[in-house]
C-alpha cells in the first residue's frame, strides 16, 4: 500500500471500522484529509492549502528540511536500544541543559508528554516520600491513568469517576473569570493562599504533599497566564516539590524566554521540568529534566529506570536539529515579534466586537475569549465553534478550548509571520461582524439551538437562515 493514496471516503470508512471511536479528529462532521505540510501550511488530498494556527507540535515548521535530514541521516546509519553508548544522547542533553538554569542538569528521555509527566510524579513520590499531589482546576497533563487522576479537564467529563483522595485541586489562576480577578488588589497572593489552604487541610487529614504540578501556562484550561512563585514557596515548606509542565509552551514559544516558567522571574526554578510535543517537531520524543538531588533519590529506590526507545540515536538527532533551528532562525525572537503583533491587532478589534471578552497570551501562545455578555462573562461557546468552522471553510485552521470551549487558541508553528496574522485576524473580524448582530439574537434566543450548533460543530449559512426562520 506504500505510496497509494486512498479516496477520502475510503479513509473515513476504514477509520470508523478499525480506529477506536473515542479517538476523535478535528472537524469530525466534515473532516479534512491532510496529506502534506510545509512550514505553517498544511495541504489536503486536493492540494488545497490551509494556514495552520494551532499546531504547536510542528514547532519549527512542518517538515523542516534540517530536522527531516537529521532524522533520515541517523536512521540510515543506526537506530537501536538506548542502553548502548552513543554520542547523540549526551550531546542532546548537553545542548538542552544549556537553555535551562544550571541546577536543572539531569535528563531522562522518554517518548511522549504523558510518559514524561508520569515519570515526574514517580520522582516526586520517591524524593519526598509523600503521596499527595496538588493540581489545578481545568489542568491536563496526559492520558495515562496516573495523569487522568491529576487532570480535571479530563476526569470532570467522566460521570462515574471517583476522584483520587490523594489529589487536591486548586483554583485555576484565571484573572479574567476565575475566583480572583484583575480587580482584586493581589490575585497572585490570593491564589497562592488557596494552595496554602489545600496543604493545611491535607495535613490535617494525615496527608503530605509530594508535588504541585502545573502547566507553566494553562493551555486546555483556556490560555491562562498564572503566577506561581509564592505557591512554590508554600509547597516547598510542606516538603513537596514543584513540577513545571512545559509540554505545550516550552522552547521559546513565549518569546521573551526559552521556557515559560521563566516568566515567573530569575529566582523561580522548578524542581522538575517536563517537555514534549515541540521537542521533536512531531517526532515522538519527550524529556524530564531535574536536579541532581532528585535524580539521586530516584536512583536510591533500587529499581533501575529503563526505556527502550527513550533517547535513541534518531530521536536525539532530531531533538538536536530542532534546538539548532530555533537558534539559527531566531524563532524565539519571531514568536515575540509576531505574537506581539497578533495581540495588538486583536486588541484593536476588542471594542468593535461585543463578542470579544478577553485577549491574553505571551509570544505565539494567545487566547481570544468570546463572551455573550462582557459583564456576566457568559461563554459564547456556539459562536466560538461557528468561528472555527467558518475559518476552516476559508482554509484557516484554528481551535477552541477552555472549560467552556469558548477560547480561540493560537499556538501555530514558530515560523508564523505577520502576513499570516493579518490574514487570520481579517477573517475573524469579518466572521464576528457576520455573527453579530445578524445572528446574535439567534444564539441568545434559543438554548436548544445553541446546543445543536455546538454539538454539530457549526452550521452553514443556509442552515442558520432556516433555523432563524423557525426560531
Short mmCIF file of C-alpha atoms in Angstrom, two decimals:
data_model
loop_
_atom_site.label_atom_id
_atom_site.label_comp_id
_atom_site.label_asym_id
_atom_site.label_seq_id
_atom_site.Cartn_x
_atom_site.Cartn_y
_atom_site.Cartn_z
CA UNK A 1 0.00 0.00 0.00
CA UNK A 2 3.01 2.29 0.29
CA UNK A 3 2.61 5.31 -1.97
CA UNK A 4 -1.10 4.61 -2.59
CA UNK A 5 -3.46 7.42 -1.64
CA UNK A 6 -6.94 6.26 -0.70
CA UNK A 7 -10.12 8.06 -1.59
CA UNK A 8 -11.20 10.26 1.30
CA UNK A 9 -14.45 8.32 1.76
CA UNK A 10 -12.47 5.07 1.99
CA UNK A 11 -10.16 6.56 4.61
CA UNK A 12 -13.18 7.65 6.65
CA UNK A 13 -14.83 4.22 6.38
CA UNK A 14 -11.63 2.41 7.38
CA UNK A 15 -11.14 4.76 10.32
CA UNK A 16 -14.67 4.08 11.57
CA UNK A 17 -14.04 0.34 11.22
CA UNK A 18 -10.57 -0.01 12.72
CA UNK A 19 -9.81 3.04 14.91
CA UNK A 20 -11.29 3.37 18.40
CA UNK A 21 -14.42 5.56 18.43
CA UNK A 22 -13.08 7.68 21.29
CA UNK A 23 -10.13 8.76 19.10
CA UNK A 24 -11.58 12.00 17.77
CA UNK A 25 -10.35 14.11 14.86
CA UNK A 26 -10.70 17.80 14.06
CA UNK A 27 -13.92 18.82 12.27
CA UNK A 28 -15.39 15.35 12.69
CA UNK A 29 -18.56 16.14 10.71
CA UNK A 30 -16.59 17.43 7.73
CA UNK A 31 -13.04 16.16 8.32
CA UNK A 32 -10.06 17.45 6.39
CA UNK A 33 -7.75 14.81 4.99
CA UNK A 34 -4.23 16.19 5.30
CA UNK A 35 -1.61 14.58 3.06
CA UNK A 36 1.28 17.04 3.11
CA UNK A 37 2.63 20.00 5.08
CA UNK A 38 5.43 22.54 4.97
CA UNK A 39 6.23 25.44 7.27
CA UNK A 40 2.98 26.86 8.63
CA UNK A 41 0.86 25.31 5.88
CA UNK A 42 -0.98 22.00 5.50
CA UNK A 43 -2.42 20.52 2.29
CA UNK A 44 -5.41 18.25 1.74
CA UNK A 45 -5.83 15.48 -0.84
CA UNK A 46 -6.77 18.07 -3.46
CA UNK A 47 -3.62 20.06 -2.62
CA UNK A 48 -5.73 22.85 -1.11
CA UNK A 49 -3.55 24.87 1.26
CA UNK A 50 -4.59 25.59 4.85
CA UNK A 51 -2.93 28.06 7.22
CA UNK A 52 -2.12 26.18 10.42
CA UNK A 53 -2.70 28.34 13.52
CA UNK A 54 -2.80 25.55 16.10
CA UNK A 55 -0.02 23.03 15.50
CA UNK A 56 2.43 23.57 18.33
CA UNK A 57 3.77 20.07 17.62
CA UNK A 58 5.38 21.23 14.36
CA UNK A 59 7.32 23.76 16.40
CA UNK A 60 9.89 24.92 13.85
CA UNK A 61 7.52 24.35 10.92
CA UNK A 62 6.11 21.25 9.29
CA UNK A 63 8.70 19.02 7.63
CA UNK A 64 11.58 21.41 8.28
CA UNK A 65 14.35 20.17 5.94
CA UNK A 66 17.10 20.28 8.58
CA UNK A 67 15.02 18.26 11.03
CA UNK A 68 13.98 15.77 8.34
CA UNK A 69 17.58 15.36 7.15
CA UNK A 70 18.88 14.87 10.68
CA UNK A 71 16.41 12.07 11.34
CA UNK A 72 16.83 10.39 7.95
CA UNK A 73 20.64 10.50 8.07
CA UNK A 74 20.80 8.97 11.54
CA UNK A 75 18.14 6.38 10.68
CA UNK A 76 20.22 5.28 7.69
CA UNK A 77 23.23 4.88 9.97
CA UNK A 78 21.90 3.47 13.24
CA UNK A 79 18.87 3.32 15.48
CA UNK A 80 18.88 0.98 18.41
CA UNK A 81 18.04 0.27 22.01
CA UNK A 82 19.02 3.21 24.22
CA UNK A 83 21.15 1.02 26.51
CA UNK A 84 24.01 1.23 24.01
CA UNK A 85 26.52 4.03 24.49
CA UNK A 86 26.08 6.72 21.83
CA UNK A 87 27.12 10.35 21.34
CA UNK A 88 23.71 11.74 20.36
CA UNK A 89 22.05 11.33 23.74
CA UNK A 90 24.80 13.11 25.67
CA UNK A 91 25.19 15.88 23.07
CA UNK A 92 21.45 16.47 23.06
CA UNK A 93 21.30 16.50 26.88
CA UNK A 94 24.19 18.97 27.00
CA UNK A 95 22.56 21.29 24.44
CA UNK A 96 19.17 21.07 26.14
CA UNK A 97 20.61 21.79 29.57
CA UNK A 98 22.33 24.93 28.25
CA UNK A 99 18.87 26.50 27.81
CA UNK A 100 17.92 25.85 31.46
CA UNK A 101 19.00 27.10 34.89
CA UNK A 102 22.23 25.38 35.94
CA UNK A 103 20.54 23.46 38.76
CA UNK A 104 18.34 21.58 36.27
CA UNK A 105 21.07 19.32 34.94
CA UNK A 106 19.90 15.69 34.73
CA UNK A 107 17.86 14.42 31.76
CA UNK A 108 15.62 11.39 31.29
CA UNK A 109 14.50 10.96 27.69
CA UNK A 110 11.12 9.36 27.01
CA UNK A 111 8.61 9.24 24.16
CA UNK A 112 5.63 11.45 24.99
CA UNK A 113 4.48 14.25 27.26
CA UNK A 114 2.28 11.78 29.12
CA UNK A 115 5.24 9.50 29.76
CA UNK A 116 7.30 12.47 30.95
CA UNK A 117 4.66 13.63 33.44
CA UNK A 118 4.11 10.12 34.74
CA UNK A 119 7.85 9.77 35.36
CA UNK A 120 7.94 13.19 37.07
CA UNK A 121 5.28 12.01 39.53
CA UNK A 122 7.26 8.89 40.31
CA UNK A 123 10.32 11.02 41.00
CA UNK A 124 8.37 13.32 43.30
CA UNK A 125 6.92 10.43 45.28
CA UNK A 126 10.34 8.82 45.67
CA UNK A 127 12.21 12.04 46.52
CA UNK A 128 9.75 13.31 49.12
CA UNK A 129 8.38 10.05 50.48
CA UNK A 130 4.96 11.72 50.29
CA UNK A 131 1.94 10.78 48.16
CA UNK A 132 -0.39 13.79 47.87
CA UNK A 133 -0.39 15.89 44.69
CA UNK A 134 -1.81 19.35 44.05
CA UNK A 135 -3.09 20.06 40.57
CA UNK A 136 -5.12 22.87 39.03
CA UNK A 137 -8.73 23.21 38.01
CA UNK A 138 -9.03 22.59 34.23
CA UNK A 139 -5.49 21.13 34.08
CA UNK A 140 -4.49 18.49 31.56
CA UNK A 141 -1.25 16.53 31.96
CA UNK A 142 -1.70 13.39 29.86
CA UNK A 143 -3.69 10.28 29.07
CA UNK A 144 -2.18 7.53 31.28
CA UNK A 145 -4.03 6.54 34.44
CA UNK A 146 -1.80 8.41 36.88
CA UNK A 147 -2.30 11.61 34.87
CA UNK A 148 -6.05 11.33 34.40
CA UNK A 149 -6.13 11.45 38.23
CA UNK A 150 -4.45 14.89 38.15
CA UNK A 151 -6.25 16.21 35.04
CA UNK A 152 -9.63 17.76 35.99
CA UNK A 153 -10.00 18.79 32.34
CA UNK A 154 -10.48 15.07 31.66
CA UNK A 155 -11.92 13.47 34.78
CA UNK A 156 -14.75 16.01 35.08
CA UNK A 157 -16.05 14.58 31.80
CA UNK A 158 -16.41 11.11 33.36
CA UNK A 159 -19.70 10.74 35.23
CA UNK A 160 -18.61 7.61 37.13
CA UNK A 161 -15.12 8.85 38.01
CA UNK A 162 -14.14 8.71 41.69
CA UNK A 163 -11.53 11.32 42.49
CA UNK A 164 -8.27 10.05 43.96
CA UNK A 165 -8.25 11.17 47.63
CA UNK A 166 -4.51 11.90 47.31
CA UNK A 167 -5.18 14.53 44.63
CA UNK A 168 -6.14 18.10 45.54
CA UNK A 169 -7.44 20.64 43.03
CA UNK A 170 -6.51 24.31 43.39
CA UNK A 171 -8.44 27.05 41.56
CA UNK A 172 -7.15 27.93 38.12
CA UNK A 173 -5.35 31.31 38.46
CA UNK A 174 -7.55 32.88 35.80
CA UNK A 175 -7.74 36.62 36.47
CA UNK A 176 -10.43 37.08 33.81
CA UNK A 177 -13.18 34.71 35.00
CA UNK A 178 -11.56 32.90 37.94
CA UNK A 179 -12.12 33.21 41.69
CA UNK A 180 -9.80 36.23 41.96
CA UNK A 181 -9.84 38.62 39.03
CA UNK A 182 -7.96 41.66 37.76
CA UNK A 183 -9.88 43.95 40.07
CA UNK A 184 -8.50 42.07 43.09
CA UNK A 185 -5.69 44.00 44.84
CA UNK A 186 -3.32 40.98 44.77
CA UNK A 187 -4.66 37.98 42.83
CA UNK A 188 -1.28 36.19 42.82
CA UNK A 189 -1.17 36.06 46.62
CA UNK A 190 -4.86 35.14 46.81
CA UNK A 191 -4.35 32.12 44.52
CA UNK A 192 -1.21 31.15 46.45
CA UNK A 193 -3.22 31.29 49.68
CA UNK A 194 -5.63 28.77 48.15
CA UNK A 195 -2.69 26.41 47.67
CA UNK A 196 -1.56 27.05 51.24
CA UNK A 197 -5.06 26.23 52.49
CA UNK A 198 -5.11 22.97 50.50
CA UNK A 199 -1.80 21.95 52.06
CA UNK A 200 -3.12 22.69 55.55
CA UNK A 201 -6.33 20.68 55.00
CA UNK A 202 -4.40 17.75 53.52
CA UNK A 203 -2.05 17.69 56.51
CA UNK A 204 -5.00 17.79 58.93
CA UNK A 205 -6.17 14.52 57.35
CA UNK A 206 -2.71 12.96 57.61
CA UNK A 207 -1.60 13.66 54.06
CA UNK A 208 1.75 15.07 52.96
CA UNK A 209 2.34 16.95 49.73
CA UNK A 210 4.72 15.31 47.27
CA UNK A 211 4.29 17.78 44.43
CA UNK A 212 2.43 20.66 42.91
CA UNK A 213 2.26 20.06 39.16
CA UNK A 214 1.21 22.89 36.87
CA UNK A 215 1.43 23.82 33.23
CA UNK A 216 3.65 26.89 33.06
CA UNK A 217 0.82 28.43 31.01
CA UNK A 218 -2.51 26.61 31.06
CA UNK A 219 -3.49 25.57 27.55
CA UNK A 220 -6.57 23.33 27.75
CA UNK A 221 -7.66 25.48 30.68
CA UNK A 222 -8.10 28.43 28.32
CA UNK A 223 -4.67 30.03 27.65
CA UNK A 224 -4.25 31.18 31.25
CA UNK A 225 -1.15 33.11 32.36
CA UNK A 226 -0.54 32.07 36.00
CA UNK A 227 1.56 33.42 38.91
CA UNK A 228 3.49 30.65 40.69
CA UNK A 229 6.35 31.99 42.82
CA UNK A 230 4.51 32.20 46.17
CA UNK A 231 2.68 28.90 45.60
CA UNK A 232 6.03 27.19 45.10
CA UNK A 233 7.25 28.51 48.47
CA UNK A 234 4.22 27.03 50.24
CA UNK A 235 4.75 23.66 48.54
CA UNK A 236 8.47 23.59 49.36
CA UNK A 237 7.77 24.47 53.01
CA UNK A 238 5.41 21.49 53.17
CA UNK A 239 8.18 19.19 51.92
CA UNK A 240 6.90 18.95 48.37
CA UNK A 241 8.46 19.85 45.04
CA UNK A 242 7.30 21.88 42.06
CA UNK A 243 6.85 20.27 38.63
CA UNK A 244 6.62 22.64 35.66
CA UNK A 245 4.81 21.08 32.69
CA UNK A 246 6.28 22.71 29.56
CA UNK A 247 4.87 20.12 27.17
CA UNK A 248 2.84 22.69 25.22
CA UNK A 249 4.55 26.01 25.90
CA UNK A 250 8.30 25.50 26.03
CA UNK A 251 11.13 26.01 23.52
CA UNK A 252 10.86 29.76 23.03
CA UNK A 253 7.14 29.96 22.34
CA UNK A 254 6.57 32.73 24.90
CA UNK A 255 9.09 34.94 23.07
CA UNK A 256 10.74 36.72 25.97
CA UNK A 257 12.16 33.48 27.40
CA UNK A 258 13.03 30.00 26.21
CA UNK A 259 10.89 28.40 28.94
CA UNK A 260 7.51 29.68 30.08
CA UNK A 261 8.32 29.08 33.77
CA UNK A 262 10.98 31.81 33.41
CA UNK A 263 8.15 34.34 33.19
CA UNK A 264 7.96 33.99 36.99
CA UNK A 265 11.37 35.65 37.44
CA UNK A 266 15.05 34.73 37.55
CA UNK A 267 14.80 33.19 41.01
CA UNK A 268 11.99 30.81 40.06
CA UNK A 269 13.50 27.37 39.35
CA UNK A 270 11.23 24.30 39.35
CA UNK A 271 12.49 21.01 40.77
CA UNK A 272 11.38 19.11 37.67
CA UNK A 273 10.56 20.29 34.15
CA UNK A 274 8.70 18.08 31.69
CA UNK A 275 8.84 18.54 27.93
CA UNK A 276 7.11 17.06 24.91
CA UNK A 277 5.35 17.97 21.65
CA UNK A 278 7.68 20.67 20.20
CA UNK A 279 10.88 18.96 21.37
CA UNK A 280 10.85 16.64 18.34
CA UNK A 281 8.85 18.73 15.86
CA UNK A 282 6.34 15.90 15.52
CA UNK A 283 8.72 13.02 16.22
CA UNK A 284 7.73 11.03 19.37
CA UNK A 285 10.22 12.45 21.84
CA UNK A 286 9.99 13.98 25.30
CA UNK A 287 12.15 14.63 28.32
CA UNK A 288 12.18 15.05 32.10
CA UNK A 289 14.87 17.37 33.43
CA UNK A 290 15.53 17.56 37.14
CA UNK A 291 18.12 18.35 39.79
CA UNK A 292 20.97 16.08 40.83
CA UNK A 293 19.33 15.68 44.27
CA UNK A 294 16.03 14.43 42.84
CA UNK A 295 17.80 12.15 40.36
CA UNK A 296 19.92 10.52 43.07
CA UNK A 297 16.87 9.98 45.29
CA UNK A 298 15.08 8.35 42.37
CA UNK A 299 18.03 6.01 41.88
CA UNK A 300 18.07 5.13 45.58
CA UNK A 301 14.79 3.24 45.20
CA UNK A 302 16.88 0.35 43.93
CA UNK A 303 14.81 -0.01 40.77
CA UNK A 304 16.60 0.70 37.51
CA UNK A 305 14.86 3.10 35.15
CA UNK A 306 14.85 1.74 31.61
CA UNK A 307 13.18 2.99 28.46
CA UNK A 308 13.78 1.03 25.26
CA UNK A 309 13.34 3.94 22.85
CA UNK A 310 13.74 7.00 25.06
CA UNK A 311 16.92 8.78 23.97
CA UNK A 312 17.56 6.58 20.93
CA UNK A 313 20.05 7.94 18.35
CA UNK A 314 17.42 9.03 15.83
CA UNK A 315 15.24 10.84 18.37
CA UNK A 316 18.24 12.67 19.80
CA UNK A 317 19.49 13.67 16.33
CA UNK A 318 16.08 15.16 15.64
CA UNK A 319 15.96 16.91 19.03
CA UNK A 320 19.38 18.46 18.41
CA UNK A 321 18.27 19.69 15.00
CA UNK A 322 15.18 21.34 16.48
CA UNK A 323 17.29 23.26 19.01
CA UNK A 324 19.71 24.34 16.29
CA UNK A 325 16.91 25.58 14.02
CA UNK A 326 15.29 27.57 16.84
CA UNK A 327 18.61 29.30 17.42
CA UNK A 328 19.67 29.73 13.78
CA UNK A 329 16.32 31.13 12.61
CA UNK A 330 15.71 33.21 15.76
CA UNK A 331 12.32 31.59 16.22
CA UNK A 332 12.08 32.76 19.81
CA UNK A 333 12.53 36.34 18.59
CA UNK A 334 9.98 35.71 15.87
CA UNK A 335 7.48 34.48 18.49
CA UNK A 336 7.97 37.70 20.44
CA UNK A 337 7.54 39.98 17.41
CA UNK A 338 4.73 38.15 15.64
CA UNK A 339 2.90 37.25 18.85
CA UNK A 340 3.00 40.87 19.97
CA UNK A 341 1.67 41.94 16.60
CA UNK A 342 -1.16 39.39 16.85
CA UNK A 343 -2.23 40.65 20.29
CA UNK A 344 -2.08 44.28 19.19
CA UNK A 345 -4.31 43.61 16.16
CA UNK A 346 -6.81 41.63 18.22
CA UNK A 347 -6.92 44.42 20.83
CA UNK A 348 -7.89 46.90 18.10
CA UNK A 349 -10.99 44.78 17.39
CA UNK A 350 -11.99 44.32 21.04
CA UNK A 351 -14.19 47.42 21.24
CA UNK A 352 -15.62 46.81 17.78
CA UNK A 353 -16.90 43.31 18.57
CA UNK A 354 -19.15 42.76 21.62
CA UNK A 355 -18.24 39.06 21.49
CA UNK A 356 -14.57 39.64 22.31
CA UNK A 357 -14.23 39.46 26.08
CA UNK A 358 -10.52 38.99 26.70
CA UNK A 359 -7.21 38.70 24.87
CA UNK A 360 -4.32 37.11 26.72
CA UNK A 361 -1.08 35.38 25.95
CA UNK A 362 2.66 35.51 25.58
CA UNK A 363 4.53 35.24 22.30
CA UNK A 364 2.86 32.76 19.97
CA UNK A 365 0.60 31.40 22.72
CA UNK A 366 -2.52 33.55 22.60
CA UNK A 367 -6.14 33.12 23.65
CA UNK A 368 -9.16 35.10 22.42
CA UNK A 369 -12.10 34.54 24.77
CA UNK A 370 -15.58 35.06 23.34
CA UNK A 371 -18.45 36.02 25.65
CA UNK A 372 -22.06 36.98 25.12
CA UNK A 373 -22.05 39.50 27.92
CA UNK A 374 -18.90 41.35 28.96
CA UNK A 375 -20.21 41.90 32.49
CA UNK A 376 -21.66 38.47 33.21
CA UNK A 377 -18.92 36.77 31.13
CA UNK A 378 -21.48 34.38 29.63
CA UNK A 379 -19.40 31.97 27.50
CA UNK A 380 -20.02 32.28 23.75
CA UNK A 381 -19.41 28.60 23.09
CA UNK A 382 -21.56 28.16 20.00
CA UNK A 383 -20.22 31.36 18.49
CA UNK A 384 -16.63 30.18 19.02
CA UNK A 385 -17.43 26.93 17.23
CA UNK A 386 -19.02 28.89 14.42
CA UNK A 387 -15.88 30.99 14.02
CA UNK A 388 -13.74 27.86 13.82
CA UNK A 389 -15.88 26.22 11.17
CA UNK A 390 -16.14 29.35 9.06
CA UNK A 391 -12.37 29.79 9.23
CA UNK A 392 -11.99 26.19 8.09
CA UNK A 393 -14.18 26.97 5.06
CA UNK A 394 -11.72 29.79 4.29
CA UNK A 395 -8.75 27.42 4.68
CA UNK A 396 -7.56 28.55 8.10
CA UNK A 397 -7.21 26.02 10.92
CA UNK A 398 -7.96 27.24 14.44
CA UNK A 399 -9.47 25.57 17.50
CA UNK A 400 -11.22 26.47 20.74
CA UNK A 401 -10.54 25.31 24.26
CA UNK A 402 -11.06 26.23 27.90
CA UNK A 403 -13.66 24.78 30.28
CA UNK A 404 -16.44 26.32 28.17
CA UNK A 405 -14.80 25.77 24.75
CA UNK A 406 -15.12 29.49 24.07
CA UNK A 407 -11.43 30.48 23.88
CA UNK A 408 -9.98 30.66 20.38
CA UNK A 409 -6.40 29.50 20.83
CA UNK A 410 -3.40 30.42 18.74
CA UNK A 411 -0.28 28.28 19.06
CA UNK A 412 0.99 27.99 15.48
CA UNK A 413 4.36 26.80 14.18
CA UNK A 414 7.03 29.27 15.25
CA UNK A 415 7.67 30.35 11.65
CA UNK A 416 4.27 32.12 11.64
CA UNK A 417 4.53 35.57 10.04
CA UNK A 418 2.92 38.99 10.36
CA UNK A 419 1.30 38.39 6.97
CA UNK A 420 -0.31 35.25 8.41
CA UNK A 421 -1.55 37.32 11.34
CA UNK A 422 -3.05 39.92 9.00
CA UNK A 423 -4.94 37.21 7.13
CA UNK A 424 -6.40 35.35 10.11
CA UNK A 425 -7.36 38.49 12.05
CA UNK A 426 -9.07 39.93 8.96
CA UNK A 427 -11.07 36.71 8.57
CA UNK A 428 -12.03 36.64 12.27
CA UNK A 429 -13.08 40.28 12.05
CA UNK A 430 -15.34 39.51 9.08
CA UNK A 431 -16.83 36.42 10.73
CA UNK A 432 -17.57 38.18 14.03
CA UNK A 433 -19.16 41.03 12.10
CA UNK A 434 -21.43 38.47 10.42
CA UNK A 435 -22.34 36.67 13.63
CA UNK A 436 -23.18 39.89 15.45
CA UNK A 437 -25.68 41.45 15.10
CA UNK A 438 -27.14 39.40 12.18
CA UNK A 439 -27.25 36.09 14.05
CA UNK A 440 -26.77 37.26 17.62
CA UNK A 441 -30.44 37.18 18.55
CA UNK A 442 -30.46 33.61 17.27
CA UNK A 443 -27.78 32.46 19.72
CA UNK A 444 -29.32 34.40 22.60
CA UNK A 445 -32.86 33.32 21.91
CA UNK A 446 -32.67 29.56 21.84
CA UNK A 447 -30.85 27.28 24.26
CA UNK A 448 -31.83 24.23 22.18
CA UNK A 449 -30.38 25.82 19.08
CA UNK A 450 -27.23 26.79 20.98
CA UNK A 451 -26.71 23.15 21.95
CA UNK A 452 -27.47 21.97 18.43
CA UNK A 453 -24.93 24.34 16.89
CA UNK A 454 -22.31 23.35 19.44
CA UNK A 455 -22.84 19.60 19.10
CA UNK A 456 -22.81 19.75 15.31
CA UNK A 457 -19.67 21.84 15.24
CA UNK A 458 -21.03 24.83 13.35
CA UNK A 459 -23.61 25.37 10.66
CA UNK A 460 -23.52 26.67 7.16
CA UNK A 461 -25.22 29.96 6.28
CA UNK A 462 -28.23 28.32 4.66
CA UNK A 463 -28.83 26.18 7.76
CA UNK A 464 -28.54 29.22 10.00
CA UNK A 465 -31.07 31.02 7.82
CA UNK A 466 -33.56 28.17 8.08
CA UNK A 467 -33.09 27.92 11.82
CA UNK A 468 -33.61 31.65 12.22
CA UNK A 469 -36.93 31.40 10.41
CA UNK A 470 -38.06 28.55 12.66
CA UNK A 471 -36.95 30.50 15.72
#
